[in-house]
XYZ file of C-alpha atoms in Angstrom:
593
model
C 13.146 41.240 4.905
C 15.420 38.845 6.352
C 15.739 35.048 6.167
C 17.153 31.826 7.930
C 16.975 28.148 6.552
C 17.569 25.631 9.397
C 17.867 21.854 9.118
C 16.313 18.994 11.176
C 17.878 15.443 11.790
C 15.348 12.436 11.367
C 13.798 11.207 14.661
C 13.340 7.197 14.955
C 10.219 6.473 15.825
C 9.299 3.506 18.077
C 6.369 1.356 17.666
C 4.886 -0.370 20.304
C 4.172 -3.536 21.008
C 0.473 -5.209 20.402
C -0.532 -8.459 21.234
C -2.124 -9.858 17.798
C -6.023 -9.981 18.158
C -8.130 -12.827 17.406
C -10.653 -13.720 14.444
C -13.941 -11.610 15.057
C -17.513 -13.901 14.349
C -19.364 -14.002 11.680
C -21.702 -10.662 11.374
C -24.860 -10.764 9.963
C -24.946 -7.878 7.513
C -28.197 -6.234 6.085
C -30.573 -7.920 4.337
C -29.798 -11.074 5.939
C -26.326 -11.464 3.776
C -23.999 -13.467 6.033
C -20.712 -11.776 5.277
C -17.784 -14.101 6.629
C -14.597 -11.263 7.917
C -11.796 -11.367 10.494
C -11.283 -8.569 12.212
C -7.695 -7.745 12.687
C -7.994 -3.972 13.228
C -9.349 -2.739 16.323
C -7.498 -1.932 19.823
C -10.958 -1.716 21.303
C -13.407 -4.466 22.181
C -15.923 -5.354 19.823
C -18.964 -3.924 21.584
C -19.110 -2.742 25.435
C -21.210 -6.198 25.572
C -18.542 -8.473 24.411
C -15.383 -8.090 25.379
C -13.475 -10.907 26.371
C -10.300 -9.644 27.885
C -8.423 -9.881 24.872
C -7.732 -6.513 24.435
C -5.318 -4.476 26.537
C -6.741 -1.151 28.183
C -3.573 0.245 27.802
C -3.500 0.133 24.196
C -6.931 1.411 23.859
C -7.002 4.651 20.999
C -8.494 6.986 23.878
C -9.196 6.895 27.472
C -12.769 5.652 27.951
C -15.589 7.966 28.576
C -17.547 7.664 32.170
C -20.797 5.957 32.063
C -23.086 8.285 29.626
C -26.053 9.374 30.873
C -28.827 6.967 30.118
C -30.648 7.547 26.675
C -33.770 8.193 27.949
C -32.857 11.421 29.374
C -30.656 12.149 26.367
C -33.539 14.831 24.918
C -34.752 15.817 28.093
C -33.422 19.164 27.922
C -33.941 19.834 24.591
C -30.605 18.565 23.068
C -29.758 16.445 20.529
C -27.094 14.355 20.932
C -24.919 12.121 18.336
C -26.366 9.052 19.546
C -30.198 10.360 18.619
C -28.458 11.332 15.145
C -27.083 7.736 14.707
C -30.516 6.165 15.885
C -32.379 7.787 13.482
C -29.817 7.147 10.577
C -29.603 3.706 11.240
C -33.838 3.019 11.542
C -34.288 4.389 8.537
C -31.616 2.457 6.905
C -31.873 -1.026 8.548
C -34.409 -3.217 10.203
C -35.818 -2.353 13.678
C -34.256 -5.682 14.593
C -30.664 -4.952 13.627
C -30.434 -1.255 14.443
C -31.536 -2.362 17.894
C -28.960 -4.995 18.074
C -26.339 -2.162 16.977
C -27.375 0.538 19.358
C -27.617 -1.487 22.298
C -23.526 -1.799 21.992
C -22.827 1.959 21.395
C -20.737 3.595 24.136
C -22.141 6.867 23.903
C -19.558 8.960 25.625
C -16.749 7.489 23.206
C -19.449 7.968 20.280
C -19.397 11.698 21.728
C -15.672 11.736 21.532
C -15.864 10.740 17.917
C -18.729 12.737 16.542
C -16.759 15.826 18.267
C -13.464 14.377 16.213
C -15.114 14.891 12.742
C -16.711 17.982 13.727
C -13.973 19.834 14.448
C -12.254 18.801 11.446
C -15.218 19.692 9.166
C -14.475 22.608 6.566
C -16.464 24.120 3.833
C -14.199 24.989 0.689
C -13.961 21.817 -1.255
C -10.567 22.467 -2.773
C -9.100 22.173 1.041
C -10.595 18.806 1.842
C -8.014 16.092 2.269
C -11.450 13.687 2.710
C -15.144 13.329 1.634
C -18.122 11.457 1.914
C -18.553 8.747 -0.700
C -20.838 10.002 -3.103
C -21.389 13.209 -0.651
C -23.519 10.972 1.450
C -25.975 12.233 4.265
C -24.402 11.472 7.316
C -24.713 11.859 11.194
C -20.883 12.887 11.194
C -20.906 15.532 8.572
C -23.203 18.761 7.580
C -20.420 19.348 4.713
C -19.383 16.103 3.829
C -15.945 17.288 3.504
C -13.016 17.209 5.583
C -9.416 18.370 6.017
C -7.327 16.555 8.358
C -4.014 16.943 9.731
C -1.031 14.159 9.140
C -0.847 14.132 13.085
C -4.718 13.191 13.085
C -4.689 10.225 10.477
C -3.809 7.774 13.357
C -6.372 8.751 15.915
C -9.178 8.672 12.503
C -8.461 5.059 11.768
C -8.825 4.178 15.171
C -11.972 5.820 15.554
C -13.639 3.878 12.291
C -12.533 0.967 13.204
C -14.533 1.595 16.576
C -17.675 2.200 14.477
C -16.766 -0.155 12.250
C -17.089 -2.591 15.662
C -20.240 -1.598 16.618
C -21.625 -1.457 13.276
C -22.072 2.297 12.595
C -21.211 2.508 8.818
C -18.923 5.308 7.486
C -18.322 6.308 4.084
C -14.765 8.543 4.147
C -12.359 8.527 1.607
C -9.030 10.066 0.851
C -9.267 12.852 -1.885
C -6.145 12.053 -4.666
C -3.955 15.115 -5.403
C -1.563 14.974 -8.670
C 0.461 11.895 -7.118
C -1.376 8.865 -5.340
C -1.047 4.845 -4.915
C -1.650 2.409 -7.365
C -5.027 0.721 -6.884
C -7.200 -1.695 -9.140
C -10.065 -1.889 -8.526
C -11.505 -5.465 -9.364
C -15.034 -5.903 -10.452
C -16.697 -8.991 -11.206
C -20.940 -8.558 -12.030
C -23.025 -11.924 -11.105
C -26.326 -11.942 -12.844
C -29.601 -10.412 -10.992
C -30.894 -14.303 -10.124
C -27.924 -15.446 -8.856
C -27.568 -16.078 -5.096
C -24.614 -15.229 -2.354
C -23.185 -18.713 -2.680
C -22.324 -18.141 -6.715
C -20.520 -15.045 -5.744
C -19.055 -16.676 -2.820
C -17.919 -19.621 -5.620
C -16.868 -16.135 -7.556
C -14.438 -14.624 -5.360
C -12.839 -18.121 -4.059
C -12.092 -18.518 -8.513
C -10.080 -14.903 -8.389
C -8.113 -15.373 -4.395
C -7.612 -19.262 -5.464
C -5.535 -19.111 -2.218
C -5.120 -22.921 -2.054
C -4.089 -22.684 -5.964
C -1.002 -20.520 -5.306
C -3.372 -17.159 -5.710
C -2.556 -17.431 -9.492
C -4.713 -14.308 -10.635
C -2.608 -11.888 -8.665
C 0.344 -13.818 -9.431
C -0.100 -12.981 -12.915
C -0.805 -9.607 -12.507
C 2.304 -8.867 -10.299
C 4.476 -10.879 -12.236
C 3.612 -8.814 -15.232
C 4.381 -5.240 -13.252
C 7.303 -6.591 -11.986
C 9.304 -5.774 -15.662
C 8.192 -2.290 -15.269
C 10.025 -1.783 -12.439
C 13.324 -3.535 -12.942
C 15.069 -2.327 -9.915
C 12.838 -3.781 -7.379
C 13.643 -7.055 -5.715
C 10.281 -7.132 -4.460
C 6.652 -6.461 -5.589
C 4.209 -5.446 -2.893
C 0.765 -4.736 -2.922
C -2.149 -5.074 0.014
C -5.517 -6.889 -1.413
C -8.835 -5.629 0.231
C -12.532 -6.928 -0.218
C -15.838 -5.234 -0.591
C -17.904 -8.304 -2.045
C -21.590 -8.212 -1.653
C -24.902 -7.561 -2.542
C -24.644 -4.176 -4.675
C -28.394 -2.262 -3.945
C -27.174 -0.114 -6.741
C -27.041 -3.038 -9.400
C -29.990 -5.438 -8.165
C -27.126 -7.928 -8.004
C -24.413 -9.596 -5.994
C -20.689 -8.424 -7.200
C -17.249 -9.375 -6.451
C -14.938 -6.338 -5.449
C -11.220 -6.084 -4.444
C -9.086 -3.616 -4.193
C -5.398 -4.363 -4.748
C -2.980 -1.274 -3.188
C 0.248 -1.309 -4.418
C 2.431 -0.048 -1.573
C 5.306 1.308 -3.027
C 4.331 2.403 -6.610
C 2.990 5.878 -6.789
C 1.222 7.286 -10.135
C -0.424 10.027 -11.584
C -3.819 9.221 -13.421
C -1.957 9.343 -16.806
C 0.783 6.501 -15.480
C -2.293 4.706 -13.530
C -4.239 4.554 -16.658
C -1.515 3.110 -18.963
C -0.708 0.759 -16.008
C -3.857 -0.563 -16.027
C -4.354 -0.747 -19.958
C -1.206 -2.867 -19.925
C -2.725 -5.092 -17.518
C -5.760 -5.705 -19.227
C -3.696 -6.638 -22.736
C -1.949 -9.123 -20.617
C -4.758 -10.706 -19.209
C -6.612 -10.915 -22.448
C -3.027 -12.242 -24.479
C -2.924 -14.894 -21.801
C -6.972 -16.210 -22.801
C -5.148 -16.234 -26.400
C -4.309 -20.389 -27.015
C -2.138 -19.401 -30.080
C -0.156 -16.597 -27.805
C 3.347 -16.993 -26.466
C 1.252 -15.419 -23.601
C -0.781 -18.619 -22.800
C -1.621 -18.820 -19.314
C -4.449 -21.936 -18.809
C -5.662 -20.931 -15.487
C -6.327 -17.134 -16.610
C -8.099 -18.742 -19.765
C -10.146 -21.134 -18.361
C -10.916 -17.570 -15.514
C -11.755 -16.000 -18.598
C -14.551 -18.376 -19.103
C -15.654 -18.925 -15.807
C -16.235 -15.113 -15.416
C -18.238 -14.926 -18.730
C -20.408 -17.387 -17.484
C -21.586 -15.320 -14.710
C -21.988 -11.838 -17.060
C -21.689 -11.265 -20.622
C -19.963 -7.777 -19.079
C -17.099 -9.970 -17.626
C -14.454 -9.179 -19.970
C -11.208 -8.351 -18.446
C -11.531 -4.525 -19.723
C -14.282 -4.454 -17.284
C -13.427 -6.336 -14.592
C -10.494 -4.297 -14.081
C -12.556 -1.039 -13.595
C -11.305 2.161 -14.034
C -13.103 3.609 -11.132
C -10.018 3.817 -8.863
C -8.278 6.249 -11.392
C -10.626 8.530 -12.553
C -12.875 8.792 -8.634
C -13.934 12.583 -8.156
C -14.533 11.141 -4.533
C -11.240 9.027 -3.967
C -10.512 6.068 -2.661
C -12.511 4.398 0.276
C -10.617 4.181 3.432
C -10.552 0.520 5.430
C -13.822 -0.688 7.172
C -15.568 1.774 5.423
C -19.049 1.829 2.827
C -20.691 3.437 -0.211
C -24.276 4.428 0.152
C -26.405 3.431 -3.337
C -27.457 6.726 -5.485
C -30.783 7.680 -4.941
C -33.648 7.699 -4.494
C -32.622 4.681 -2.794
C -29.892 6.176 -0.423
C -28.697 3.485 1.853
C -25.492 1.799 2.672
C -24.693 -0.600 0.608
C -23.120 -3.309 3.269
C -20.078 -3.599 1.750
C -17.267 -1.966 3.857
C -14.001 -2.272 2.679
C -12.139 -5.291 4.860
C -8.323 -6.282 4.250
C -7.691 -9.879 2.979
C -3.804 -10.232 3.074
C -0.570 -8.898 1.983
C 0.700 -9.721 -1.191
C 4.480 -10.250 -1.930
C 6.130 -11.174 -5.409
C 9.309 -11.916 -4.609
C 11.664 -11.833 -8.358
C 14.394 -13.876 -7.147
C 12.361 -16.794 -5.663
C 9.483 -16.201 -8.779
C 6.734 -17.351 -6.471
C 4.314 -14.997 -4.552
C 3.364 -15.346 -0.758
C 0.451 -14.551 0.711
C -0.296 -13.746 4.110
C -3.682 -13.356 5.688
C -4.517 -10.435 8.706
C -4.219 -12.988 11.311
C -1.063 -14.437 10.204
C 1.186 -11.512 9.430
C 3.870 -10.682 11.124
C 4.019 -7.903 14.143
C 4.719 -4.904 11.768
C 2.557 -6.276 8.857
C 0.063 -6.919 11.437
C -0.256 -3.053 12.303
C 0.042 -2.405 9.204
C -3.226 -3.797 8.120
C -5.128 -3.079 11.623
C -4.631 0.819 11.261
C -1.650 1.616 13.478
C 0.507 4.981 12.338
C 3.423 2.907 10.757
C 4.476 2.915 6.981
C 2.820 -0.260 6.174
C -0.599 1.297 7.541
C -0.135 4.841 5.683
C 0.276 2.889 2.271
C -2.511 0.509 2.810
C -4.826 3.420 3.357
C -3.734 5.004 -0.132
C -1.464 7.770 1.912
C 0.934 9.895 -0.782
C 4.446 7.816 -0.869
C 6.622 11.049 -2.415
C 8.594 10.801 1.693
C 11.637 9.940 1.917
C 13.474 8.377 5.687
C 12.953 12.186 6.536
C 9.457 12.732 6.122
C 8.721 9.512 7.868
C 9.748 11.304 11.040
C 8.093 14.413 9.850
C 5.215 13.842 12.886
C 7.403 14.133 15.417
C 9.641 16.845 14.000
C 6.648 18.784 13.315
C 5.089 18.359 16.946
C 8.399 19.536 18.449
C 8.147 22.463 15.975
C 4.870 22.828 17.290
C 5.721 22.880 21.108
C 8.701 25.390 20.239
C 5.905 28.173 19.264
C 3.360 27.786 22.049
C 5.030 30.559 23.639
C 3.131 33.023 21.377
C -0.857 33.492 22.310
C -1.954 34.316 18.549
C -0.983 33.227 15.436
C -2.160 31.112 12.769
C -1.624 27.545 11.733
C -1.331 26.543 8.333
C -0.696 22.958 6.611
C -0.308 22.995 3.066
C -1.401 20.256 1.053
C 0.612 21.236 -1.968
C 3.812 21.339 -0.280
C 3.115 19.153 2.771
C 4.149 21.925 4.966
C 3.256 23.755 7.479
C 3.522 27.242 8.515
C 3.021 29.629 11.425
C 2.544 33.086 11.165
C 2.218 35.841 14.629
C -0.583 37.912 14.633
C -0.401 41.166 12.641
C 2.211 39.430 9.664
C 5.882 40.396 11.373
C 6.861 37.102 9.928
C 6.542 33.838 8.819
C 7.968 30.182 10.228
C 7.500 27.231 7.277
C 8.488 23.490 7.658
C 9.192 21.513 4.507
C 9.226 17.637 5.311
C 10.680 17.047 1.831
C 13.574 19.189 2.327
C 13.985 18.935 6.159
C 14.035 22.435 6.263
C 12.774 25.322 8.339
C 12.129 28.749 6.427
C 12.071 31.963 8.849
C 11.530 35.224 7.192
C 11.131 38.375 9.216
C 10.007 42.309 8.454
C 12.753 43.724 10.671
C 15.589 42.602 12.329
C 13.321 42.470 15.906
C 11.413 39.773 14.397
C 13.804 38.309 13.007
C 15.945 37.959 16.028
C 12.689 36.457 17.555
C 11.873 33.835 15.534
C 15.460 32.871 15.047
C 15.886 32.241 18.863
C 12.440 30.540 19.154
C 13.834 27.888 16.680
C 17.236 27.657 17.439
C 17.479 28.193 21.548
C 19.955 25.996 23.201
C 16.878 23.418 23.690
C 16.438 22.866 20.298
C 18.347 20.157 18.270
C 17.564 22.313 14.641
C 21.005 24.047 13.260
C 20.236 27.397 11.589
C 22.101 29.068 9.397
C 21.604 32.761 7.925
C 21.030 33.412 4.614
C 20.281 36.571 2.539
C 16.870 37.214 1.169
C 17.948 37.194 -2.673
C 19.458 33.325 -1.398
C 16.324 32.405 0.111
C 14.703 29.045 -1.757
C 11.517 28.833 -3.616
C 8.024 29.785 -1.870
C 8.425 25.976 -0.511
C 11.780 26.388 0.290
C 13.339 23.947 -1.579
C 15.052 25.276 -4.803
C 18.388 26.809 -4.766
C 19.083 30.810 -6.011
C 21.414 31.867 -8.740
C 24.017 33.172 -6.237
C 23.657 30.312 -4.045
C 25.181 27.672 -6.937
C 28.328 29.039 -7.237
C 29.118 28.762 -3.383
C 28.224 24.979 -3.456
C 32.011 24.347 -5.407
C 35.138 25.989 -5.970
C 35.628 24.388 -9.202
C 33.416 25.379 -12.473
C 30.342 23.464 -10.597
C 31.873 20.510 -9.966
C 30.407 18.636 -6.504
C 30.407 15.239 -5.019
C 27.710 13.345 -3.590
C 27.992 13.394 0.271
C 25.492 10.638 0.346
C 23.286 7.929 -0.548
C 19.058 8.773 -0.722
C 17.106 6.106 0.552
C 13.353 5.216 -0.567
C 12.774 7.731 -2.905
C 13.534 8.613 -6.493
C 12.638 10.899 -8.645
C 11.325 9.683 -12.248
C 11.408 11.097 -15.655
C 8.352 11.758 -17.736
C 9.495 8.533 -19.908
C 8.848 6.320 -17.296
C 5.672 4.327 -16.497
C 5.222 4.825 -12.917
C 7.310 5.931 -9.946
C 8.397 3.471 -7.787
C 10.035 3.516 -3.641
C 13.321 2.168 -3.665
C 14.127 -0.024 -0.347
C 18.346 0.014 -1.001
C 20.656 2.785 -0.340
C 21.439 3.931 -4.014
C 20.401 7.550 -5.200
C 18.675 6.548 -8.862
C 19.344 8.771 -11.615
C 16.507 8.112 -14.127
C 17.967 9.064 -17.574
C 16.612 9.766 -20.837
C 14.492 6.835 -22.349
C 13.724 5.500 -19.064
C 17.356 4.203 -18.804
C 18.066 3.879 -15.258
C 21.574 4.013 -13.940
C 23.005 4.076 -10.042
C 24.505 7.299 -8.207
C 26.951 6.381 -5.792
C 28.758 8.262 -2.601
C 31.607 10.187 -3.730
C 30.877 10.583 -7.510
C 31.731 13.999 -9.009
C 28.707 15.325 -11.104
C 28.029 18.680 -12.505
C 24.756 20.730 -11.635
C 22.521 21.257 -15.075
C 19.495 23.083 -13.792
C 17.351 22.936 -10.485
C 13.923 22.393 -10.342
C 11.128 24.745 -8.211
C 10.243 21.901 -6.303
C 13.798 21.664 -5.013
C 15.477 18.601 -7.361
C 18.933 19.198 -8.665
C 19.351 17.874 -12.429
C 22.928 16.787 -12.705
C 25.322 14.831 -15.217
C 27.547 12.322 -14.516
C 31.089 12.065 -16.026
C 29.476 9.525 -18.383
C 27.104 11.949 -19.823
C 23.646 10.839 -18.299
C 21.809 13.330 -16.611
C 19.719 12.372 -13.363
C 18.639 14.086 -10.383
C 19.421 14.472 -6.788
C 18.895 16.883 -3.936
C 20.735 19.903 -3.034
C 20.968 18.298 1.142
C 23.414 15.486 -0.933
C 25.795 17.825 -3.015
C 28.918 19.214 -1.625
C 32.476 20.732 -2.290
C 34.919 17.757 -3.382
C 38.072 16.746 -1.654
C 41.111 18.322 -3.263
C 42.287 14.319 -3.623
C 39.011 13.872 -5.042
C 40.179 17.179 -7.473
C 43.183 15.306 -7.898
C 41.859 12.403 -9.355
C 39.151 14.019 -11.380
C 42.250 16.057 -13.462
């Protein structure tokens, strides 16, 4: 066999430019609950009954269907179409009354488009699915209740639930968590069974406090913000789900608070949140150094409402140890049998939150009041701020960003071929193609900003080398020998390639600074997104210390997923990435001696 390794540049992507939508009314959710929510997310109107020209056709998520036949004829020839699916889900689940009022602003060509949507991206091996079904609910949408969808398909999904979410349709997806995911807690706050919406109304005005300076998330990201010394900023994006809970008998008080640039494994999560807790209940404490008044006199407040208010429950655990995930935006649970119903509680965004370390004050910004990119961010568009809202794995760096559009023009470059198969890994967050009958395989790896081509025989090889580096192509290949060839992801570096990095007993300089990413040791509490061009070298004890352009370091060991351990002059040990090692200067040399 043969092999290649070729290298993409990052591709800017352009956003474009949305007029900011206005407050949605009040809805009237089940059970006569009046739910008060601004609806910042959808490109689409409201209902087909409603729209007021606010909305720009051009920026609609999908052309618009012609004029569906009319319903009456929708079983005439015997089939059943999505729209008789969604009738009968919601008239069993809400009042003839509402379900009427629901139906009767359904676009059922564009509810065609969608049902088809989820179809296709229906599979049935549960290790595969990227999403699922809260709770594996029963569903119009889904026969499996699990799904596996492409990054290139994420945009065109949020669009589509907030469409449903619009008419009123409720959905219950969620994004599966693999090894690494977003911080979340998950904020719970029980209200006794006799107790009416206006106490939990009273409830969850106590925890935002907005005209009080939002003290309760104040505290909490103050007290993360030592954890992660390096950052100027903390971030996180707060989301509601208060209601009436058919599961508990009871109204409840739910957020969700998304940190957007922490990312943790359910070991890190769990000690995050443990440490949260202990400062919340230090601060009830009037002998502590810890005293905080408001948080005390919360304390209280909360206690009054349940005995099973203590802060060890209100911060729930739920968001860390979920078989099912984390809910996506605008969408529901359904409430466990034998009830089996929605609860009315979709999952609406409140604000962004920003503690800012210099300034020691935290702002907060409602959807209607963000800026432009913020804006997007919390109404579902395909930019970063969106991605991390909706709980999207932050291990990218400026590369991977781009990786969309890379991997569409890698996508284009093989239509040529009539068979061959597709595969995106979820592991790797690649993707590979592979011709009929196995001549040879074509892998991109987003992380590394590399493509792998490996061939049987030099025909292939010559094939697949020219379909990815032809005179139209921007990629720059380079050929390699199979015993150089990286890891089965392509990122780690061969025995006999080390030596040819340097001249000089391993000694190489960095060629450049990595931006937004860093790689943490098993000391440290969480891993965090850095927003400043400094490589971090995380060193023993969770000491962290900079890497700069032009620094000679020596190579230690590499990693299989591609990370190059390395030691400064100084002694600490760190790690970078091979694409940011090279041969030093001979000045450089010159100095080093």
């Amino acid at each position: 066999g043969m092999a290649i390794s070729v290298y993409s540049e990052p591709v800017p992507v352009p956003l474009a430019h949305l007029s900011p939508d206005p407050p949605m009314n009040e809805l009237l959710a089940p059970d006569s609950v009046l739910l008060s929510t601004y609806h910042p997310v959808s490109r689409v109107p409201p209902s087909t009954l409603s729209c007021q020209g606010w909305i720009d056709t051009p920026f609609l998520p999908f052309p618009l269907a012609p004029s569906p036949p009319s319903r009456g004829n929708s079983t005439m020839n015997g089939s059943i179409t999505p729209f008789d699916y969604v009738k009968v889900e919601l008239r069993n689940s809400l009042k003839d009354d509402r379900a009427d009022q629901i139906l009767a602003n359904v676009d059922e060509g564009v509810l065609e488009q969608i049902s088809s949507f989820l179809r296709e991206a229906e599979i049935a091996e549960d290790k595969h699915a990227t999403h699922c079904n809260y709770g594996n609910a029963v569903t119009w949408y889904s026969s499996t209740n699990r799904f596996r969808f492409q990054h290139t398909q994420l945009e065109q999904l949020y669009k589509y639930i907030a469409v449903l979410y619009d008419w009123g349709i409720p959905m219950f997806l969620t994004e599966r968590q693999d090894e690494n995911f977003n911080l979340v807690l998950d904020i719970d706050v029980k209200l006794g069974a006799d107790m009416k919406w206006e106490h939990c109304a009273t409830a969850e005005k106590a925890i935002i406090d907005k005209d009080g300076g939002t003290r309760f998330f104040e505290f909490i990201l103050r007290n993360l913000s030592p954890i992660y010394p390096r950052k100027a900023k903390i971030r996180a994006s707060l989301f509601s789900a208060s209601g009436y809970s058919r599961d508990s008998g009871s109204f409840k008080v739910s957020f969700h608070l998304v940190f957007r640039s922490i990312i943790v494994n359910k070991d890190r999560a769990a000690r995050i949140r443990t440490y949260v807790v202990q400062k919340l209940r230090a601060a009830t404490f009037r002998d502590s150094s810890s005293h905080d008044p408001f948080i005390a006199t919360l304390s209280r407040d909360l206690l009054k409402l349940s005995p099973e208010n203590r802060f060890r429950n209100v911060i729930d655990e739920t968001s860390i140890n979920n078989r099912f995930g984390n809910r996506l935006c605008y969408c529901d649970k359904q409430s466990r049998p034998p009830l089996v119903k929605p609860e009315g509680r979709p999952l609406k965004p409140e604000g962004m939150l920003v503690y800012r370390r210099d300034k020691l004050q935290l702002s907060w910004s409602k959807p209607y009041s963000l800026g432009p990119s913020e804006h997007y961010g919390l109404a579902g568009y395909p930019n970063r701020a969106w991605r991390e809202l909706c709980g999207r794995k932050m291990r990218e760096d400026e590369g991977v960003r781009v990786s969309d559009i890379v991997r569409m023009a890698f996508k284009t470059w093989l239509t040529v071929f009539d068979t061959g198969k597709w595969e995106d890994h979820i592991e790797t967050r690649s993707i590979s193609w592979r011709p009929s009958g196995n001549q040879g395989v074509i892998q991109y790896i987003p992380e590394t900003r590399k493509i792998d081509v490996m061939a049987i025989d030099e025909t292939w090889m010559d094939i697949l080398t020219d379909l990815v580096s032809d005179s139209s192509s921007e990629l720059k290949a380079r050929r390699i020998e199979p015993s150089e060839a990286g890891s089965s992801i392509g990122a780690a570096l061969s025995e006999s390639e080390r030596p040819a990095l340097s001249q000089d007993e391993g000694l190489f300089e960095i060629l450049e600074v990595l931006e937004d990413y860093d790689k943490t040791s098993d000391d440290e509490v969480g891993e965090e997104v850095i927003d400043h061009g400094e490589v971090m070298l995380l060193a023993r004890y969770g000491v962290q210390v900079e890497l700069k352009a032009g620094e000679l370091v020596r190579v230690e060991e590499v990693d299989p997923s591609g990370w190059i351990k390395v030691r400064k002059a100084d002694g600490t040990l760190g790690w970078t990435s091979e694409s940011f090692l090279g041969n030093p200067s001979p000045s450089r040399m010159d100095q080093q001696e």
